[in-house]
Amino acid sequence: MLQLRSGANITTKLQDFLRFQQLFGTRSFHITNICALQQKTETGEQPQANVLRKRKFKPHEPDSAAAMVKLPEQARVVICGGGTVGASLAYHLALQGWGKDTLLIEQDKVGGGNPWAASGLAGRFEPSYTELKLAEYSIDLIKSLAAQGLSTGWQPVGSLNLARTFDRMTAFHRMRSQGRAWGINCEVLTPEQCKERCPLIETSDLAGGLWIPEDGVCDPHEVCTAFIGEAQRLGVQVVEKCAVLKINSAHGKVSRIETTAGDVLCDYFVNCTGFWARGVGTLSTPQVKVPLKAVEHHYLHTKPIEGLDPMTPFVRDYDGGVYFREKNGRILAGGFEREAKMLYEDGIIPLSQKERELPPDWDHFHSLLDELLHRVPLLKSSLLDRLTNSLEAFSPDCKWILGEAPEIQNYYVSAGMKTIGVSAAGGIGRAIADLIVKGQTFLDLHILDISRFLGLHNNRKFLRDRCKEVPGKHFEINYPFHEFKTGRNLRMSPIYPALKEAGAVFGQTMGYERPNYFDPSDKRDEFGITSFRTAETKTFGKPPWFDHVANEYNACRERIGIADYSSFTKYDLWSKGHEVVDLLQYLCSNDVDVPVGSIIHTGMQNHFGGYENDCSIARLSERHYMMIAPTVQQTRSITWIRKHMPNHLRSGVNVADVTSMYTAICILGPYTRILLSELTDTDLTPKNFPFFTYKELDVGLANGVRVLNITHTGELGYVLYIPNEFALHVYTRLYQAGQKFGIHHAGYYATRTLRIEKFYAFWGQDLNTFTTPLECGRSWRVKLNKPINFIGRDALLKQREEGVKRMYVQLLLNDHDHEVDLWCWGGEPIYRDGKYVGMTTTTGYGFTFKKQVCLGFVRNFAEDGTELPVTNDYILSGHYEVEVAGMRFDAKVNLHSPNLPTKFPDKEREAYHATRDKQGQADLLSYETKY
């Protein structure tokens, strides 16, 4: 048999492998299998029907080694998993005084992963502020441990990030703007300067680079060992060769853990089991859904290279999808292919390291190898040591998975580290320790929280499809409004086919297909069938959908727009007695005890005054409410409600998720009242059906349609919540009757622009768990004097006395040419009198203002960096600029929702301001109502 030549250079070794494959091929393997199968059939032995056998995750069987381990009878916290994240959590719990109450169990050996299967990058820049701050803390912690004399392998080599295209350079300029605002030292380089930083690289095809000098590399195994050693020194008990068998719960909370070494009573359980996290999630009742999938990831190691500089920077060639670094005199390299290779598609990953040893797949790696050989010519003459094939876990959205499981209280998860676990381990360990010990942490974690998922995201076949795509996104340009291509056409409203036929170009949110905009051209394929089209922006300037959205916007402002709101989260809450009112009064900061038919905008605050939810609640009857919340809140909100429901109300209040029972259609514009009047017998005059009220109507031939006189955009109109069986009928009647008014379909981008111009804040984009109503112009929605002491009331009273430390503003950019200048897309630094004061949150082009419109928060920093109170006078007295990829634009600041000029002025629309600049500003509507 032909052997690959040991010690051959990389190019020769690959040629040998390909020649081996040509001679013997994979066909012989397939033929052998077919022959074996045929022999079994001929002898009467039937082939096993694997498709009928559904495998389940099986933990270790008890063994003699585990039986000799003495576990404590009780622990406050049991951590399952002795990797870097689990070790970091144990260390941080010990730092907070819980060391002797913490038990860490590991099925094999702590830090026992393959030492050849880790890049060791400790980099700061991540796609979001939250991820960036977690990574920044992790790096500082690794440096601190090294300074104490602990072995971490830390080397401050810096990172060199390469760009081949103009858009990549634009992304780097945006990163530099953000980095400087956040105190991260970084520099945009020319190709020549890139060569100076790293002489190993080929630069002829480069457009430039980004240099981050404070990044570095470390040894993940040594970092893990350092964490564990310090944790044990502070009292944490670590037990190896001990596997979890079952996680028991009582009254909805973790109670007892069964292991191969016995049972342990505990208050908290933390699943830090890496790519087994999904399987471990099945060991409880109810099962905890941890949506992640393991894919193959290769690490190439050379033999030692003479004269290789140990301070060679960590280099990422983003557009080539590859990276490399120096490690112990060798080059370690890897990359992210466009489509990852699945392994263990049945979801069952072997528990032993030996069973998980994978052969290198040169066929799959060859495209990355080509890029490496191009970028690092030295590799062509270097000797190959090995190509390590390992498993790495990815979530469906390429973000880490953290937080308390929705299914069981006090069950925490940390998983989906996507090859860079050591970069995040310190910050994640601190964050989860804070949540366990204090109930809060130093960052808003909602974008990483496990409650951002639904059950569909844990579907094995969905994960198989999506997680093939996810790793390739790791190095892609972070364009605005990114959309995945896989796992689509999953959740669709009943009117989806009609919207697709009308030219909808879709985006996906929580699995729902939602029209982002409408383009009636090029909507059919070569067979004349209407195509499914996914929205793409792929620019940092004027987007390709600009003109379509402009038409939709104008229809909503001056005629009638019709939009699909079906993805919004919808709950029904009811009780036999007054219990549901008492519950909502406790959970909500506004007064919900309002007349039947009223709609209330309210926050659901946490104990620190921050928004856990921002929602609209319609009172359907004395003891029945409907709650409308942001799409991304579907799991999060119901979990919050159930967790914080007082015991005396649990038996009396019913909460049902009715999101999938109703299709929501919004009609917006000055003619909507006339349109809807033609389809219903109910009087819709402002006196009978005023703004911010609800009625159940017959529409067309349908009945039981819940109609809310709001649009969530500031425009006149209604949202119709239609039982699904009537949805297509109602949509058809609305669209047909609206033709004489010039009705036009409107997508998410148009309604988003409307609400940005009207200064409407949305949860998850502008508001988060750290934002309070007093900071965002919504104190008028908080009833501090209502009879029930709602969650967060004391924190808001304290903040009212002390003053707010940041304030929500609207900024209109001057001298910005939307045709040629780069646009604001969120995350741009805001400067006041030349000094950094905050970041934009959501942004868009205002078609009425004819300007770029930015929403964001402004702070008041003293010279020493401490935060001072922010007042209206402080906001209005400054000169503002917004920095877009290194270029600053003057901006006008607003503190309250503006009245936009229109051909159809309306008293209701003009009177209502969602964001108000005075805390005590009275409601401005001319009729009596409560919000």
mmCIF file with all atom_site columns, N, CA, C and O in Angstrom, residues 84 90 92 130 144 175 186 188 211 228 237 264 299 315 323 358 389 439 464 482 627 685 693 770 787 864:
data_model
loop_
_atom_site.group_PDB
_atom_site.id
_atom_site.type_symbol
_atom_site.label_atom_id
_atom_site.label_alt_id
_atom_site.label_comp_id
_atom_site.label_asym_id
_atom_site.label_entity_id
_atom_site.label_seq_id
_atom_site.pdbx_PDB_ins_code
_atom_site.Cartn_x
_atom_site.Cartn_y
_atom_site.Cartn_z
_atom_site.occupancy
_atom_site.B_iso_or_equiv
_atom_site.pdbx_formal_charge
_atom_site.auth_seq_id
_atom_site.auth_comp_id
_atom_site.auth_asym_id
_atom_site.auth_atom_id
_atom_site.pdbx_PDB_model_num
ATOM 1   N N  . THR A 1 84  ? -12.138 24.698 30.004 1.00 0.00 ? 84  THR A N  1
ATOM 2   C CA . THR A 1 84  ? -11.708 26.031 30.429 1.00 0.00 ? 84  THR A CA 1
ATOM 3   C C  . THR A 1 84  ? -12.860 26.839 31.016 1.00 0.00 ? 84  THR A C  1
ATOM 4   O O  . THR A 1 84  ? -12.677 27.543 32.014 1.00 0.00 ? 84  THR A O  1
ATOM 5   N N  . ALA A 1 90  ? -15.730 27.769 38.249 1.00 0.00 ? 90  ALA A N  1
ATOM 6   C CA . ALA A 1 90  ? -15.361 27.312 39.595 1.00 0.00 ? 90  ALA A CA 1
ATOM 7   C C  . ALA A 1 90  ? -14.466 28.334 40.285 1.00 0.00 ? 90  ALA A C  1
ATOM 8   O O  . ALA A 1 90  ? -14.641 28.650 41.473 1.00 0.00 ? 90  ALA A O  1
ATOM 9   N N  . HIS A 1 92  ? -14.297 31.594 39.704 1.00 0.00 ? 92  HIS A N  1
ATOM 10  C CA . HIS A 1 92  ? -15.019 32.826 40.032 1.00 0.00 ? 92  HIS A CA 1
ATOM 11  C C  . HIS A 1 92  ? -16.030 32.622 41.163 1.00 0.00 ? 92  HIS A C  1
ATOM 12  O O  . HIS A 1 92  ? -16.256 33.541 41.963 1.00 0.00 ? 92  HIS A O  1
ATOM 13  N N  . THR A 1 130 ? -21.189 43.224 24.083 1.00 0.00 ? 130 THR A N  1
ATOM 14  C CA . THR A 1 130 ? -21.218 42.244 25.170 1.00 0.00 ? 130 THR A CA 1
ATOM 15  C C  . THR A 1 130 ? -20.111 41.207 24.999 1.00 0.00 ? 130 THR A C  1
ATOM 16  O O  . THR A 1 130 ? -19.350 40.924 25.937 1.00 0.00 ? 130 THR A O  1
ATOM 17  N N  . SER A 1 144 ? -3.290  38.615 34.228 1.00 0.00 ? 144 SER A N  1
ATOM 18  C CA . SER A 1 144 ? -3.143  38.713 35.679 1.00 0.00 ? 144 SER A CA 1
ATOM 19  C C  . SER A 1 144 ? -2.631  37.399 36.267 1.00 0.00 ? 144 SER A C  1
ATOM 20  O O  . SER A 1 144 ? -1.752  37.393 37.145 1.00 0.00 ? 144 SER A O  1
ATOM 21  N N  . MET A 1 175 ? -14.464 49.113 12.898 1.00 0.00 ? 175 MET A N  1
ATOM 22  C CA . MET A 1 175 ? -13.917 48.509 14.115 1.00 0.00 ? 175 MET A CA 1
ATOM 23  C C  . MET A 1 175 ? -12.969 49.471 14.824 1.00 0.00 ? 175 MET A C  1
ATOM 24  O O  . MET A 1 175 ? -12.980 49.574 16.060 1.00 0.00 ? 175 MET A O  1
ATOM 25  N N  . CYS A 1 186 ? -6.029  50.205 18.504 1.00 0.00 ? 186 CYS A N  1
ATOM 26  C CA . CYS A 1 186 ? -5.970  49.509 17.219 1.00 0.00 ? 186 CYS A CA 1
ATOM 27  C C  . CYS A 1 186 ? -5.611  50.508 16.125 1.00 0.00 ? 186 CYS A C  1
ATOM 28  O O  . CYS A 1 186 ? -5.819  51.716 16.282 1.00 0.00 ? 186 CYS A O  1
ATOM 29  N N  . VAL A 1 188 ? -5.326  51.005 11.675 1.00 0.00 ? 188 VAL A N  1
ATOM 30  C CA . VAL A 1 188 ? -5.497  50.542 10.294 1.00 0.00 ? 188 VAL A CA 1
ATOM 31  C C  . VAL A 1 188 ? -4.166  50.677 9.567  1.00 0.00 ? 188 VAL A C  1
ATOM 32  O O  . VAL A 1 188 ? -3.506  51.722 9.640  1.00 0.00 ? 188 VAL A O  1
ATOM 33  N N  . TRP A 1 211 ? -4.382  46.327 12.953 1.00 0.00 ? 211 TRP A N  1
ATOM 34  C CA . TRP A 1 211 ? -3.415  45.854 13.957 1.00 0.00 ? 211 TRP A CA 1
ATOM 35  C C  . TRP A 1 211 ? -3.987  46.116 15.342 1.00 0.00 ? 211 TRP A C  1
ATOM 36  O O  . TRP A 1 211 ? -4.397  47.235 15.673 1.00 0.00 ? 211 TRP A O  1
ATOM 37  N N  . ILE A 1 228 ? -8.250  25.844 37.571 1.00 0.00 ? 228 ILE A N  1
ATOM 38  C CA . ILE A 1 228 ? -8.585  24.738 38.481 1.00 0.00 ? 228 ILE A CA 1
ATOM 39  C C  . ILE A 1 228 ? -7.718  24.785 39.733 1.00 0.00 ? 228 ILE A C  1
ATOM 40  O O  . ILE A 1 228 ? -8.204  24.604 40.861 1.00 0.00 ? 228 ILE A O  1
ATOM 41  N N  . GLN A 1 237 ? -14.105 21.592 45.329 1.00 0.00 ? 237 GLN A N  1
ATOM 42  C CA . GLN A 1 237 ? -13.790 20.172 45.206 1.00 0.00 ? 237 GLN A CA 1
ATOM 43  C C  . GLN A 1 237 ? -13.922 19.762 43.740 1.00 0.00 ? 237 GLN A C  1
ATOM 44  O O  . GLN A 1 237 ? -14.933 20.030 43.094 1.00 0.00 ? 237 GLN A O  1
ATOM 45  N N  . VAL A 1 264 ? -25.824 13.827 44.591 1.00 0.00 ? 264 VAL A N  1
ATOM 46  C CA . VAL A 1 264 ? -25.473 15.041 45.317 1.00 0.00 ? 264 VAL A CA 1
ATOM 47  C C  . VAL A 1 264 ? -26.687 15.960 45.327 1.00 0.00 ? 264 VAL A C  1
ATOM 48  O O  . VAL A 1 264 ? -27.239 16.285 44.259 1.00 0.00 ? 264 VAL A O  1
ATOM 49  N N  . TYR A 1 299 ? -6.676  21.683 12.458 1.00 0.00 ? 299 TYR A N  1
ATOM 50  C CA . TYR A 1 299 ? -5.521  22.474 12.887 1.00 0.00 ? 299 TYR A CA 1
ATOM 51  C C  . TYR A 1 299 ? -4.277  21.869 12.244 1.00 0.00 ? 299 TYR A C  1
ATOM 52  O O  . TYR A 1 299 ? -3.961  20.689 12.452 1.00 0.00 ? 299 TYR A O  1
ATOM 53  N N  . VAL A 1 315 ? -2.197  35.983 12.946 1.00 0.00 ? 315 VAL A N  1
ATOM 54  C CA . VAL A 1 315 ? -2.632  36.575 11.677 1.00 0.00 ? 315 VAL A CA 1
ATOM 55  C C  . VAL A 1 315 ? -3.943  35.927 11.243 1.00 0.00 ? 315 VAL A C  1
ATOM 56  O O  . VAL A 1 315 ? -4.056  34.697 11.196 1.00 0.00 ? 315 VAL A O  1
ATOM 57  N N  . TYR A 1 323 ? -6.213  31.420 9.295  1.00 0.00 ? 323 TYR A N  1
ATOM 58  C CA . TYR A 1 323 ? -5.414  32.092 10.320 1.00 0.00 ? 323 TYR A CA 1
ATOM 59  C C  . TYR A 1 323 ? -4.167  31.267 10.592 1.00 0.00 ? 323 TYR A C  1
ATOM 60  O O  . TYR A 1 323 ? -4.102  30.076 10.267 1.00 0.00 ? 323 TYR A O  1
ATOM 61  N N  . LEU A 1 358 ? -10.274 11.649 15.069 1.00 0.00 ? 358 LEU A N  1
ATOM 62  C CA . LEU A 1 358 ? -10.762 11.666 13.696 1.00 0.00 ? 358 LEU A CA 1
ATOM 63  C C  . LEU A 1 358 ? -9.590  11.705 12.727 1.00 0.00 ? 358 LEU A C  1
ATOM 64  O O  . LEU A 1 358 ? -8.599  12.394 12.964 1.00 0.00 ? 358 LEU A O  1
ATOM 65  N N  . ASN A 1 389 ? -7.733  16.779 13.219 1.00 0.00 ? 389 ASN A N  1
ATOM 66  C CA . ASN A 1 389 ? -9.164  16.950 12.960 1.00 0.00 ? 389 ASN A CA 1
ATOM 67  C C  . ASN A 1 389 ? -9.907  16.807 14.282 1.00 0.00 ? 389 ASN A C  1
ATOM 68  O O  . ASN A 1 389 ? -9.808  15.759 14.937 1.00 0.00 ? 389 ASN A O  1
ATOM 69  N N  . GLY A 1 439 ? -27.494 37.404 41.335 1.00 0.00 ? 439 GLY A N  1
ATOM 70  C CA . GLY A 1 439 ? -28.708 37.588 40.547 1.00 0.00 ? 439 GLY A CA 1
ATOM 71  C C  . GLY A 1 439 ? -28.555 38.598 39.429 1.00 0.00 ? 439 GLY A C  1
ATOM 72  O O  . GLY A 1 439 ? -29.517 38.890 38.711 1.00 0.00 ? 439 GLY A O  1
ATOM 73  N N  . ARG A 1 464 ? -28.375 20.384 11.902 1.00 0.00 ? 464 ARG A N  1
ATOM 74  C CA . ARG A 1 464 ? -27.501 19.786 10.881 1.00 0.00 ? 464 ARG A CA 1
ATOM 75  C C  . ARG A 1 464 ? -27.354 20.722 9.687  1.00 0.00 ? 464 ARG A C  1
ATOM 76  O O  . ARG A 1 464 ? -26.257 20.948 9.180  1.00 0.00 ? 464 ARG A O  1
ATOM 77  N N  . HIS A 1 482 ? -27.709 40.788 8.332  1.00 0.00 ? 482 HIS A N  1
ATOM 78  C CA . HIS A 1 482 ? -27.278 39.482 7.806  1.00 0.00 ? 482 HIS A CA 1
ATOM 79  C C  . HIS A 1 482 ? -28.417 38.469 7.890  1.00 0.00 ? 482 HIS A C  1
ATOM 80  O O  . HIS A 1 482 ? -29.179 38.444 8.861  1.00 0.00 ? 482 HIS A O  1
ATOM 81  N N  . MET A 1 627 ? -51.095 40.137 25.662 1.00 0.00 ? 627 MET A N  1
ATOM 82  C CA . MET A 1 627 ? -49.814 40.831 25.691 1.00 0.00 ? 627 MET A CA 1
ATOM 83  C C  . MET A 1 627 ? -49.122 40.675 24.340 1.00 0.00 ? 627 MET A C  1
ATOM 84  O O  . MET A 1 627 ? -49.033 39.573 23.802 1.00 0.00 ? 627 MET A O  1
ATOM 85  N N  . THR A 1 685 ? -65.243 55.665 14.439 1.00 0.00 ? 685 THR A N  1
ATOM 86  C CA . THR A 1 685 ? -64.920 57.069 14.674 1.00 0.00 ? 685 THR A CA 1
ATOM 87  C C  . THR A 1 685 ? -64.074 57.200 15.932 1.00 0.00 ? 685 THR A C  1
ATOM 88  O O  . THR A 1 685 ? -64.142 56.352 16.835 1.00 0.00 ? 685 THR A O  1
ATOM 89  N N  . THR A 1 693 ? -56.881 51.868 21.937 1.00 0.00 ? 693 THR A N  1
ATOM 90  C CA . THR A 1 693 ? -57.935 51.016 22.462 1.00 0.00 ? 693 THR A CA 1
ATOM 91  C C  . THR A 1 693 ? -58.081 49.782 21.581 1.00 0.00 ? 693 THR A C  1
ATOM 92  O O  . THR A 1 693 ? -57.514 49.697 20.497 1.00 0.00 ? 693 THR A O  1
ATOM 93  N N  . PHE A 1 770 ? -30.344 46.561 31.082 1.00 0.00 ? 770 PHE A N  1
ATOM 94  C CA . PHE A 1 770 ? -29.696 47.611 31.852 1.00 0.00 ? 770 PHE A CA 1
ATOM 95  C C  . PHE A 1 770 ? -30.337 48.980 31.636 1.00 0.00 ? 770 PHE A C  1
ATOM 96  O O  . PHE A 1 770 ? -29.984 49.944 32.309 1.00 0.00 ? 770 PHE A O  1
ATOM 97  N N  . PRO A 1 787 ? -50.977 50.959 43.627 1.00 0.00 ? 787 PRO A N  1
ATOM 98  C CA . PRO A 1 787 ? -51.082 50.301 44.947 1.00 0.00 ? 787 PRO A CA 1
ATOM 99  C C  . PRO A 1 787 ? -50.197 49.082 45.133 1.00 0.00 ? 787 PRO A C  1
ATOM 100 O O  . PRO A 1 787 ? -49.889 48.709 46.259 1.00 0.00 ? 787 PRO A O  1
ATOM 101 N N  . ASP A 1 864 ? -11.804 61.988 34.917 1.00 0.00 ? 864 ASP A N  1
ATOM 102 C CA . ASP A 1 864 ? -11.223 60.729 35.398 1.00 0.00 ? 864 ASP A CA 1
ATOM 103 C C  . ASP A 1 864 ? -11.995 59.502 34.917 1.00 0.00 ? 864 ASP A C  1
ATOM 104 O O  . ASP A 1 864 ? -11.703 58.373 35.315 1.00 0.00 ? 864 ASP A O  1
#
